[in-house]
Coordinates of C-alpha atoms in Angstrom, one line a residue:
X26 CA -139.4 283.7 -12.2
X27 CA -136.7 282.4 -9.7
X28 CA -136.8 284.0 -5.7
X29 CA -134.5 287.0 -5.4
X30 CA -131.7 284.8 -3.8
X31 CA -131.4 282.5 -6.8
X32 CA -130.8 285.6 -9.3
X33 CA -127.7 286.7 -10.4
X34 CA -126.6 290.0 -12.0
X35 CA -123.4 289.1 -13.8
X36 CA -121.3 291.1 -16.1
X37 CA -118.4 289.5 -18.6
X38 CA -115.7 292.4 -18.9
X39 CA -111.7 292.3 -20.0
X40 CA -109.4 293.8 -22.3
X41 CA -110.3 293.6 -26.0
X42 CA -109.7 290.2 -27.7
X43 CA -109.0 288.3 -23.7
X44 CA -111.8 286.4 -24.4
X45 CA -115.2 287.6 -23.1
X46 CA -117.7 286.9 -26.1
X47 CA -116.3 283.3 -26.4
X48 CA -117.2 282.7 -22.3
X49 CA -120.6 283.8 -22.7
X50 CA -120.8 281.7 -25.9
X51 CA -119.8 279.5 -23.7
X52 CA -122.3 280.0 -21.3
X53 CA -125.2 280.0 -23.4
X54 CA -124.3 276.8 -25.0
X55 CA -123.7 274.8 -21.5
X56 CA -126.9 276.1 -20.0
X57 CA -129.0 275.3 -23.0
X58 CA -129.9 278.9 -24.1
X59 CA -128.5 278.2 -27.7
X60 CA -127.9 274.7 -29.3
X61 CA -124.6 275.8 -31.5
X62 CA -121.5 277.4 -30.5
X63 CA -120.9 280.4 -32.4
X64 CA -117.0 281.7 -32.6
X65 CA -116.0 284.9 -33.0
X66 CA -113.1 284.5 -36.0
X67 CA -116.6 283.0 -37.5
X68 CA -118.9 286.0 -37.3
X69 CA -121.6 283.3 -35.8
X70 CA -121.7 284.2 -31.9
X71 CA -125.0 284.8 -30.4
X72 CA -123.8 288.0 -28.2
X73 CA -122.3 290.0 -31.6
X74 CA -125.2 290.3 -33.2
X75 CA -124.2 293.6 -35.0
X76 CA -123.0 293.4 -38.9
X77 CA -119.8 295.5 -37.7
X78 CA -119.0 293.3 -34.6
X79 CA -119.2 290.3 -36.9
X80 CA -117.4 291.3 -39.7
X81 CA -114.4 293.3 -37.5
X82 CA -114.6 290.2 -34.8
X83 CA -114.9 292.5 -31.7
X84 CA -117.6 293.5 -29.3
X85 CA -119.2 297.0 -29.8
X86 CA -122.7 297.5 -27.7
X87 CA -123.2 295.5 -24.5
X88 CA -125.3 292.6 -25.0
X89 CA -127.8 291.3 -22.4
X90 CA -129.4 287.9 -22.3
X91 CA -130.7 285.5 -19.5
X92 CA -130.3 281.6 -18.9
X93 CA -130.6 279.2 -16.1
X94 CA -128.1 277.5 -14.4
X95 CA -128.5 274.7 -11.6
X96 CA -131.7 276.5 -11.0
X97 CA -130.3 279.9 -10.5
X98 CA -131.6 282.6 -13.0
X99 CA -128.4 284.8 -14.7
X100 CA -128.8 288.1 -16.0
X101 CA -125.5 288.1 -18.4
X102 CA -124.1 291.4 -20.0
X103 CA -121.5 291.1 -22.2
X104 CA -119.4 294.2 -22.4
X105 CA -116.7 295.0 -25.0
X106 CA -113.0 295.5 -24.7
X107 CA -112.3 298.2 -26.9
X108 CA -111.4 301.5 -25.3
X109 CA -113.8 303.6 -27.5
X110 CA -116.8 301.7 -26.1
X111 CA -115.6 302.2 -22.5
X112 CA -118.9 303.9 -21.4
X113 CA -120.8 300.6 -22.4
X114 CA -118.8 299.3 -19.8
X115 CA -119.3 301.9 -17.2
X116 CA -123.4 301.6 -17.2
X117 CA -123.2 298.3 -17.3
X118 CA -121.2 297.7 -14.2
X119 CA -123.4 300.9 -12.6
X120 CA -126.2 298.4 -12.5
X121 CA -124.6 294.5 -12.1
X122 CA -124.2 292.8 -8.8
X123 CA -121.1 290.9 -9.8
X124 CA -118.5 290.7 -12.8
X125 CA -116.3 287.6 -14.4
X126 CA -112.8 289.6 -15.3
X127 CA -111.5 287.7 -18.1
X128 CA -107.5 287.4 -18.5
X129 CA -105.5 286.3 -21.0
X130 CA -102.6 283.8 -19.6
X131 CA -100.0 285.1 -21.5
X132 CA -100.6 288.9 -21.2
X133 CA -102.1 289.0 -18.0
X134 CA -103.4 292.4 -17.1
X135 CA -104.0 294.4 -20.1
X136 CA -104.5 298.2 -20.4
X137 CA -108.2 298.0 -20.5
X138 CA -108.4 295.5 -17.9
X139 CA -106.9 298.0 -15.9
X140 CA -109.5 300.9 -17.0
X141 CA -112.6 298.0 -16.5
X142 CA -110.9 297.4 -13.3
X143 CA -110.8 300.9 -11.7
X144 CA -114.3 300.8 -13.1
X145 CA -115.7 297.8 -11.0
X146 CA -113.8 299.5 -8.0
X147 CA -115.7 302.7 -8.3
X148 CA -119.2 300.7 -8.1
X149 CA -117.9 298.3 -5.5
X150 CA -118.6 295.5 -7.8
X151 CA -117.5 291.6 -6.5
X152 CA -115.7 289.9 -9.1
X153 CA -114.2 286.6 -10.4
X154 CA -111.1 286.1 -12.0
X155 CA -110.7 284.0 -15.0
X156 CA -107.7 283.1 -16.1
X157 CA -108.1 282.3 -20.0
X158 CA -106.0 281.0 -22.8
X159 CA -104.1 278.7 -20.7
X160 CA -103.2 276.3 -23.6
X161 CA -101.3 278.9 -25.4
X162 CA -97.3 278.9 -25.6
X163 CA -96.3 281.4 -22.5
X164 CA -99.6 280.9 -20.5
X165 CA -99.3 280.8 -16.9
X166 CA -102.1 280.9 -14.5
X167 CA -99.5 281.6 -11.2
X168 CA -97.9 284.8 -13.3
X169 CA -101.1 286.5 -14.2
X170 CA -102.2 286.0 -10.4
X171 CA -99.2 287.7 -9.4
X172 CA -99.6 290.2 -12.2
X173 CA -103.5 291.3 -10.7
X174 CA -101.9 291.6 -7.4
X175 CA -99.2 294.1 -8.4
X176 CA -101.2 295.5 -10.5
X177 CA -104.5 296.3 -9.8
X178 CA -103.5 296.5 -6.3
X179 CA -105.5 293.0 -5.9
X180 CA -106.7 290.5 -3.2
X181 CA -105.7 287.4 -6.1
X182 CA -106.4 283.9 -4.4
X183 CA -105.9 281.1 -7.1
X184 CA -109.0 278.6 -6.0
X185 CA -107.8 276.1 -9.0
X186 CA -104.3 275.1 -10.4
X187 CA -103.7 273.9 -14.1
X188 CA -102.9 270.7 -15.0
X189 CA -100.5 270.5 -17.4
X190 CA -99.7 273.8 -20.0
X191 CA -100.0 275.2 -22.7
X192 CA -100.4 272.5 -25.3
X193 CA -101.1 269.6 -22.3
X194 CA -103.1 271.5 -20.7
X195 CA -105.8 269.0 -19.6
X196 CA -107.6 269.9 -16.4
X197 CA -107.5 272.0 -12.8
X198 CA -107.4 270.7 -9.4
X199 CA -110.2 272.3 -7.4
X200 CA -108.4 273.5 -4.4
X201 CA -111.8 274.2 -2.4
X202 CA -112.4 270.1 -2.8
X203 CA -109.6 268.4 -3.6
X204 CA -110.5 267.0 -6.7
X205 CA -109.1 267.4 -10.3
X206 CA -111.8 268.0 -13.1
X207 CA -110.6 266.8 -16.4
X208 CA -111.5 268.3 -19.6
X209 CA -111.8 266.4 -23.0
X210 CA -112.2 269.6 -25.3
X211 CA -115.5 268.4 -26.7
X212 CA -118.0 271.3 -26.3
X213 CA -120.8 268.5 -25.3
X214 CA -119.0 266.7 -22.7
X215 CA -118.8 267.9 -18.6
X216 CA -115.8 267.7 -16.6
X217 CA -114.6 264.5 -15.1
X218 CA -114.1 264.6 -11.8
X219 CA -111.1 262.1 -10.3
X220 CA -108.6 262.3 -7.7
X221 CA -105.5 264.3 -8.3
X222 CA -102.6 262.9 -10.1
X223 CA -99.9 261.4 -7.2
X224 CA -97.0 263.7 -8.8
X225 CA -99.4 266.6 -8.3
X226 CA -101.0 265.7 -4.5
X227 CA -98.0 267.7 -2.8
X228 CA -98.2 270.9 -4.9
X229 CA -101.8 271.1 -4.9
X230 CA -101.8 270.7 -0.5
X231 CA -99.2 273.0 -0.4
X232 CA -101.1 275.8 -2.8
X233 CA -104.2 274.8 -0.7
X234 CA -103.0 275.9 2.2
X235 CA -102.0 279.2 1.0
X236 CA -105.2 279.6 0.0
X237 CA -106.8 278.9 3.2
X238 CA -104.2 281.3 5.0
X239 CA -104.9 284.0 3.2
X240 CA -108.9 283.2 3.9
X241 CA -107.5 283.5 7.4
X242 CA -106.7 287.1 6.9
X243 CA -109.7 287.5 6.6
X244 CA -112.5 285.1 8.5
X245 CA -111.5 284.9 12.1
X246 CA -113.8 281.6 12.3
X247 CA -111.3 280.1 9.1
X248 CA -108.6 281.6 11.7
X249 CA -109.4 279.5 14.4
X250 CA -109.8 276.1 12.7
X251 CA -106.7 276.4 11.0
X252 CA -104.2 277.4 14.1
X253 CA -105.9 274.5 15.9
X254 CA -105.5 272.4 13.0
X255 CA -109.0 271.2 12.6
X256 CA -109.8 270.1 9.2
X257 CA -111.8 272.5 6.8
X258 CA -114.6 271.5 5.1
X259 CA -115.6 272.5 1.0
X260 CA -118.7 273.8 2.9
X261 CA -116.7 276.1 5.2
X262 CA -114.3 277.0 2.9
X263 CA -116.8 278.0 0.1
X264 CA -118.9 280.3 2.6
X265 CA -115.4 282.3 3.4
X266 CA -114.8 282.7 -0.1
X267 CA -118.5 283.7 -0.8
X268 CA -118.3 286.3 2.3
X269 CA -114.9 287.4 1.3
X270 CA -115.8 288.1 -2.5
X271 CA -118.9 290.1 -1.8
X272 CA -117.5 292.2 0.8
X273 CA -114.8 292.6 -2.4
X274 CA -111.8 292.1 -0.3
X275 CA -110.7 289.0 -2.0
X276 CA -110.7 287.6 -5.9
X277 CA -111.0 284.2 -6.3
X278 CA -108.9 283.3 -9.5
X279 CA -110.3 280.0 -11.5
X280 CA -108.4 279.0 -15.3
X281 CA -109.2 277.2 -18.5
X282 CA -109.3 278.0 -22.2
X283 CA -112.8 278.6 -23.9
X284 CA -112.3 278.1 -27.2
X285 CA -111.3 274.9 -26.6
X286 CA -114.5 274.2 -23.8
X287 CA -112.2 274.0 -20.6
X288 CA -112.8 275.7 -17.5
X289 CA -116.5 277.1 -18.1
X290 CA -118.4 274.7 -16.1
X291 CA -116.7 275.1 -12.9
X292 CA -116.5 279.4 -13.8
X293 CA -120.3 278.7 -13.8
X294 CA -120.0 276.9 -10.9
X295 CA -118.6 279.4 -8.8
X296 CA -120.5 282.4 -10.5
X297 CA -123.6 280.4 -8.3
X298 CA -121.1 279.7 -5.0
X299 CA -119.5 282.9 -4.8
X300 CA -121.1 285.8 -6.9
X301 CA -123.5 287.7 -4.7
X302 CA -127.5 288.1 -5.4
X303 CA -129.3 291.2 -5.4
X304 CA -130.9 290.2 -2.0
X305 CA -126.9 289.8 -0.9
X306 CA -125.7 293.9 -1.9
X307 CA -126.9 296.9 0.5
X308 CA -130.0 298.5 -0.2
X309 CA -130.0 301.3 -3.2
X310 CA -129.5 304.9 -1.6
X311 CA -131.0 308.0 -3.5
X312 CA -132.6 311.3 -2.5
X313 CA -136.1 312.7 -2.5
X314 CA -136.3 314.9 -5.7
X315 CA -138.8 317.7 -3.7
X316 CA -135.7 317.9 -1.1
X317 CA -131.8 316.8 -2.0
X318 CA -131.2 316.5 1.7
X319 CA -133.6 314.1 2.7
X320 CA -131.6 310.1 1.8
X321 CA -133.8 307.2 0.7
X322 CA -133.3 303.4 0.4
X323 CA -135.2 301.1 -1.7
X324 CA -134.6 297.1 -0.4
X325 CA -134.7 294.7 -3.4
X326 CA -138.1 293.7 -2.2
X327 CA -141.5 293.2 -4.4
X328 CA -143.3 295.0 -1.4
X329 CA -141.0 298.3 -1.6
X330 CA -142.2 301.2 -3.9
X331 CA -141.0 301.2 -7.4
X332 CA -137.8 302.1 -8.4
X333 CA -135.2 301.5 -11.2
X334 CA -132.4 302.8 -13.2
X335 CA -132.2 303.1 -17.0
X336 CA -128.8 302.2 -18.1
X337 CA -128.9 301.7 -21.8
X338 CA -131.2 302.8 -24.6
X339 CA -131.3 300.9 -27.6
X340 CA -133.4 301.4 -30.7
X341 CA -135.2 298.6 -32.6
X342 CA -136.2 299.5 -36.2
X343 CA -136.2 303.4 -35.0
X344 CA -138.5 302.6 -32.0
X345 CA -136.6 303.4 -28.1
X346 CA -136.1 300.8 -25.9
X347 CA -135.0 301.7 -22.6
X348 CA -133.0 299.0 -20.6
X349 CA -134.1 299.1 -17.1
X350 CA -132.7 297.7 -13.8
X351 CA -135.3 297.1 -11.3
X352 CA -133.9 297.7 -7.8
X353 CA -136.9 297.5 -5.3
X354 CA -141.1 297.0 -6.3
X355 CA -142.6 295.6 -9.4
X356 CA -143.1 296.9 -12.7
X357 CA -146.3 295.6 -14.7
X358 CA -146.8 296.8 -18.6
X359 CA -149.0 299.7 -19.2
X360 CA -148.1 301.1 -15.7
X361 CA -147.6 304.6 -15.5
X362 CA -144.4 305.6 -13.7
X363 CA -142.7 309.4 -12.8
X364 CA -139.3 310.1 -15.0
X365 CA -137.6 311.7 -12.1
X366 CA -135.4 314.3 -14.4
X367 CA -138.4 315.4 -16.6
X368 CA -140.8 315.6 -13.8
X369 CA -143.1 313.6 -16.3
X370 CA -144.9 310.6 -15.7
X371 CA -144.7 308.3 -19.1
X372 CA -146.5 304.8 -19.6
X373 CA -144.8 301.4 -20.3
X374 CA -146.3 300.1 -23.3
X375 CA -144.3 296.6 -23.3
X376 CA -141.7 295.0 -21.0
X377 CA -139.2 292.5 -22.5
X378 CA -136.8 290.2 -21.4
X379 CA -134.1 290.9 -24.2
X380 CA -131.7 287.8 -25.4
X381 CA -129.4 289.9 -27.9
X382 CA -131.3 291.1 -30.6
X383 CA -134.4 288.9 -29.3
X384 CA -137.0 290.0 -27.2
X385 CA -139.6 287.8 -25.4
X386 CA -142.8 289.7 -23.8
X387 CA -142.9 289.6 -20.1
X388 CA -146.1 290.8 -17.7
X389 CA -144.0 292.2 -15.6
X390 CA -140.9 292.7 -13.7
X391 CA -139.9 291.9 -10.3
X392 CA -136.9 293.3 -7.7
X393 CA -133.6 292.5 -9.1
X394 CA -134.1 292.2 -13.0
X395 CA -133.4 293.6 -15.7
X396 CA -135.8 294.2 -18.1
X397 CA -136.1 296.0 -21.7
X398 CA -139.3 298.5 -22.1
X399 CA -141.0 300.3 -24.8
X400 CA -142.7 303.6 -24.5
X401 CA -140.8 305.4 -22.4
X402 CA -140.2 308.3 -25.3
X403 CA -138.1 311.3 -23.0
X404 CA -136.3 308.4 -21.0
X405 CA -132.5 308.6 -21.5
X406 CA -129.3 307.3 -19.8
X407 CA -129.2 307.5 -16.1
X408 CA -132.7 308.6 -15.6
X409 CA -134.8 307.3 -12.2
X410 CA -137.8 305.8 -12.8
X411 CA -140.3 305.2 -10.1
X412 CA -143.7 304.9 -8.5
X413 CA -145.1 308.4 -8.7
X414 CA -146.2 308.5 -5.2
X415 CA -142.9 307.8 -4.1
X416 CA -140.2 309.5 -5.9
X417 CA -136.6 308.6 -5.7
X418 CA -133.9 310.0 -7.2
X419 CA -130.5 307.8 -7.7
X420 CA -126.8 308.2 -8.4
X421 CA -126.8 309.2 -12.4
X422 CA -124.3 307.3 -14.7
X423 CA -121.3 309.2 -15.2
X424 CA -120.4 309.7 -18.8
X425 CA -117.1 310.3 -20.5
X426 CA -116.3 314.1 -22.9
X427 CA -115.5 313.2 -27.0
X428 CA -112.1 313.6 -27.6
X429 CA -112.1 313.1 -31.6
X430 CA -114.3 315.0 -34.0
X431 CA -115.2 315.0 -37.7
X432 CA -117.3 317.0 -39.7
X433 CA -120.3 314.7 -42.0
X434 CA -122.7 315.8 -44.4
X435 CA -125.0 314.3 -46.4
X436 CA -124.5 313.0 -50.1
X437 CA -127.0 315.5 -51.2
X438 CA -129.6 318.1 -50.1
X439 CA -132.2 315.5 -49.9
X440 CA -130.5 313.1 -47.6
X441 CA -129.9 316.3 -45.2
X442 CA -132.8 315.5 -43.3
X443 CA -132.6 311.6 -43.1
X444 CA -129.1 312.1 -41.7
X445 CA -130.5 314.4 -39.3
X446 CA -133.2 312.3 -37.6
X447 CA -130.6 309.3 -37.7
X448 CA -127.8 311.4 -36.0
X449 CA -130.3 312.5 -33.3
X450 CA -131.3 308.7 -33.0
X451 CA -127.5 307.5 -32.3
X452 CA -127.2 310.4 -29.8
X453 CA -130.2 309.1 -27.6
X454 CA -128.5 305.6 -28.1
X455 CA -125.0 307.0 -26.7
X456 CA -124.1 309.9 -24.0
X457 CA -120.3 309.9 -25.4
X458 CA -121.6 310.9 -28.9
X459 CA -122.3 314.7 -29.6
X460 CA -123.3 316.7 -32.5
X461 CA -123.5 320.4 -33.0
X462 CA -123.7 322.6 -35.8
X463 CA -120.5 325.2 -36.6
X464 CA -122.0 328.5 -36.5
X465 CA -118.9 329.8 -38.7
X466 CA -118.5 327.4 -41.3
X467 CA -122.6 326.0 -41.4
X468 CA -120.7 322.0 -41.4
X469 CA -122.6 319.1 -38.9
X470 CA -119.7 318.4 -36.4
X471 CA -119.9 314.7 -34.5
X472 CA -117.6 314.0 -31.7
X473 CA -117.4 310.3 -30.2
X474 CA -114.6 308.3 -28.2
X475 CA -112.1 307.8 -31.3
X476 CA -111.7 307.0 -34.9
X477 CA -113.4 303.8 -34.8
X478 CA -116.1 305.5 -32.6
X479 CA -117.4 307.4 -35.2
X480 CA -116.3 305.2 -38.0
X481 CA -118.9 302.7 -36.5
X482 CA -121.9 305.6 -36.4
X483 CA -121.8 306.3 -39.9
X484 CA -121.6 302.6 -40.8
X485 CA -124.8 302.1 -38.6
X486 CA -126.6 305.0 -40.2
X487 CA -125.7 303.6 -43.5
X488 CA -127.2 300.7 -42.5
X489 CA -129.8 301.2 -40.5
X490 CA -131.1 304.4 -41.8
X491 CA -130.0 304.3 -45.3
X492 CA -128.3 307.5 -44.9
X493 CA -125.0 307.7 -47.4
X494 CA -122.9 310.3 -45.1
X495 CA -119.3 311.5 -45.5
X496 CA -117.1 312.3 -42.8
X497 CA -113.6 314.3 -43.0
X498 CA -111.3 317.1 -41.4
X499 CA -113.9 320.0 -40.4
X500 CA -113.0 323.5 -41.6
X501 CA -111.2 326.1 -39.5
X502 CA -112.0 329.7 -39.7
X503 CA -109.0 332.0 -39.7
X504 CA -109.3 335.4 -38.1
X505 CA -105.9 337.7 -38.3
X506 CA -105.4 340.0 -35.2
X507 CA -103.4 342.4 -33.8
X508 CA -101.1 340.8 -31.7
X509 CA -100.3 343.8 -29.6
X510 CA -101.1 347.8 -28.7
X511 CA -98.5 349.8 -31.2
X512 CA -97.2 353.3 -29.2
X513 CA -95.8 356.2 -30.1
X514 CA -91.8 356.5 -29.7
X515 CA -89.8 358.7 -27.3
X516 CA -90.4 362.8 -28.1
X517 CA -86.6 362.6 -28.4
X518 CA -85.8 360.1 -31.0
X519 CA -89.5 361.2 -32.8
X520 CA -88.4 362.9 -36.3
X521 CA -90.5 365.7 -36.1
X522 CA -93.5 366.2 -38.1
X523 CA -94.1 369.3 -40.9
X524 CA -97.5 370.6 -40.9
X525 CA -99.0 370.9 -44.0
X526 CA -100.1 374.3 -43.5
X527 CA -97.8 376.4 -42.5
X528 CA -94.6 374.3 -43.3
X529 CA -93.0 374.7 -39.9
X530 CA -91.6 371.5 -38.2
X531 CA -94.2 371.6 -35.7
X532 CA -97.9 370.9 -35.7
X533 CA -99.0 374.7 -34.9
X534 CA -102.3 374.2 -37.0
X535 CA -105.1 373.2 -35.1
X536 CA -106.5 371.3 -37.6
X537 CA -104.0 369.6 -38.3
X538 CA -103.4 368.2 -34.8
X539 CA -106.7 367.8 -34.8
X540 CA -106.6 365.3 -37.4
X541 CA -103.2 363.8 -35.9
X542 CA -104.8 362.9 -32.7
X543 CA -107.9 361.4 -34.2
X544 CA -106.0 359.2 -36.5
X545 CA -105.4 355.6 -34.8
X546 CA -102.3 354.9 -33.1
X547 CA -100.6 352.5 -35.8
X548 CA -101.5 354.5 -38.5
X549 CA -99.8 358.1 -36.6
X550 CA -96.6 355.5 -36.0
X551 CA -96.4 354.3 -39.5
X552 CA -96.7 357.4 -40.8
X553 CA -93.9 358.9 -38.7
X554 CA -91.8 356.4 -39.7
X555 CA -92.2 356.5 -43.7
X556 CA -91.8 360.5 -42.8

């Protein structure tokens, strides 16, 4: 259990296929949390662990693991890319201290990147840039920089530059130092580090000093030492960048290609030097429950009450698993803690520290983890937990409306209630997924994010539930109404009307107007009409 400082919260988001899965392979691999590199085109990555992320090659549920690097403890999420999974992105970043954005050098900022983003804005999250793909034909790191800044509306500050491109692409210069770290390709090998090629010396001064003016723009002490030309250490230049980033007014843009193991020690690297730890974000802010206008603050201390945030739930062989992040106190297993939306206290039965689909038991759980725990039974996204003698209720996650539906139903009358129970399931696993019942045609209606949304829940029930389900076009009920009030023409063009009685032209039996007036509107028009 590493002190609060040396704890990072990181989350891995980008546009679907930019890379994001393959850096956290990545990740894994170089810190020694797995001992074989999975790929993605494979189906063999450690973060997919689903049957439908491996066999379609994309990321569907965020993924949370932990490793160690340089003795710093990482709490990774990887999030996907795909717009129909956008809310695993949004509870994600609700609860993460920092974020690697991963670009791809040839199509720089992508429409989801945009939408992950706009999301990071709204949480004030600190981010990296990483520049991927930069040995494909097209790649440039200095064009995607320019692209975030126009953009995204971006403070973009290129900390590396590539050496060579595309298929030479070899290395980065390391602007902060001065040095170029050379890659070989080989997944085992670490970066060498030599001095920077003569033919590159002058470029990489010149794009050093435009990164240390624009650190200028923003640290008055950088300011100083630059106007009176004294010379700038890595130390003072790394805690600008480091202030800078977590005050999220500047992005610190680093390049390489992961699939081909260049660029992810030094992301690493800088995920330690600049990313900020939870002791380094503002204290949580809430309100007491028994009175909305009282504000509260829970420090990321051990020695402050209780609190945390459940961001995910998950289910494991039909059993809930609530993901949890722990802002402020301690969390031991079988404590009993106050569900702030219920009003009901509920008892942890287990705490785990989850690595994909792999859990490992933990005692407990300190300030600024997060932690996976069982037992929690009315827990659902969003929800405050705390210490009961302290209640504190915080910002809920916001959650996104369906804008597809379908109609399902079982293969038979048996299967009804199987597909019930696994539809109710899959709703307390996602707050975009709905289901209701159609009063007027009696069909099961589910509503998700999009077609591959939904296509993916009855997979998953197939699978996990063994629930045979189709889905299709739901029924429409057709009602036929009058479209407007029908009224009796002028006296004067009216053709006048023979009573039956007495044969005159006019209605002078009272029976008979009687019945005139009594008879609905249309029906006295029509019948003057046909008359």
């Amino acid at each position: 259990m590493a002190k609060i400082d040396l704890v990072r919260n990181l989350g891995v988001v980008a546009h679907i296929d930019a890379g994001k899965t393959t850096v956290s392979e990545r990740f894994l691999f170089h810190a020694g949390k797995i001992h074989k590199v999975g790929e993605v085109h494979d189906g063999e990555t450690e973060m997919d662990w689903m049957d439908q992320e491996r066999e379609r090659g994309i990321t569907i549920t965020a993924a949370a693991t932990t490793f160690e690097w340089k003795k710093h403890e990482i709490h990774l999420i990887d999030t996907p890319g795909h717009v129909d999974f956008t809310i695993e992105v949004e509870r994600s970043l609700r609860v993460l201290d920092g974020a690697v954005v991963v670009f791809c050098g040839v199509a720089g900022v992508q429409p989801q990147s945009e939408t992950v983003w706009h999301q990071a804005d709204k949480f004030k999250v600190p981010r990296l840039a990483f520049i991927n793909k930069l040995d494909r034909v097209g790649a440039s790191l200095p064009a995607v920089v320019a692209d975030i800044r126009e953009r995204l509306g971006a403070n973009a500050v290129a900390i590396q530059l590539p050496i060579g491109s595309e298929d030479d692409f070899s290395g980065v210069i390391d602007l902060v130092r001065m040095k170029a770290l050379m890659f070989s390709g080989d997944v085992t090998d670490t970066p060498e580090v030599v001095d920077i090629p003569g033919d590159l010396v002058a470029v990489a001064a010149d794009a050093r000093d435009g990164m240390i003016q624009a650190l200028a723009d923003l640290d008055d002490a950088i300011a100083v030492k630059y106007l009176d030309g004294q010379d700038l250490t890595a130390a003072d230049l790394d805690a600008a960048i480091r202030k800078a980033t977590i005050a999220v007014k500047m992005v610190p843009v680093l390049g390489g290609t992961a699939l081909r193991n260049k660029g992810i020690h030094s992301l690493l690297d800088a995920v330690i030097a600049y990313l900020p730890s939870p002791a380094d974000v503002p204290p949580v802010t809430g309100v007491d429950p028994r009175n909305t206008d009282e504000k509260l603050t829970r420090a990321p201390k051990n020695s402050e009450p209780f609190a945390a945030l459940a961001f995910k739930i998950a289910m494991d062989e039909g059993r809930k698993v609530v993901f949890l992040r722990v802002f402020s106190g301690m969390l031991e297993a079988g404590a009993e803690i106050l569900n702030v939306r219920t009003g009901k206290k509920e008892r942890v039965a287990r705490l785990f520290r989850i690595h994909a689909n792999k859990r490992e038991r933990l005692d407990k759980a300190v300030a600024g983890e997060i932690v996976a725990a069982a037992g929690l039974k009315d827990a659902t996204t969003g929800d405050t937990v705390c210490d009961p003698k302290a209640p504190i209720l915080l910002e809920r996650i916001d959650t996104y409306e369906p804008v597809i539906s379908q109609a399902i139903e079982a293969d038979n009358a048996a299967a009804k209630e199987r597909l019930d129970f696994a539809l109710a399931k899959m709703v307390d696993e996602d707050p975009t997924f709905r289901v209701k019942e159609d009063q007027e045609t009696g069909q099961t209606i589910i509503s998700g994010m999009g077609e591959l949304h939904l296509e993916i829940i009855v997979d998953r029930m197939k699978r996990e539930y063994g629930v045979l389900a189709r889905a299709g076009k739901p029924q429409v009920v057709y009602r036929e109404v009058a479209r407007a009030p029908a009224a009796w023409t002028s006296s004067a063009r009216r053709p006048p009307v023979r009573c039956s009685t007495t044969r005159s032209s006019r209605p002078r039996c009272r029976a008979c107007a009687t019945r005139r007036r009594a008879a609905p509107t249309a029906i006295r028009s029509r019948t003057s009409r046909s008359r």
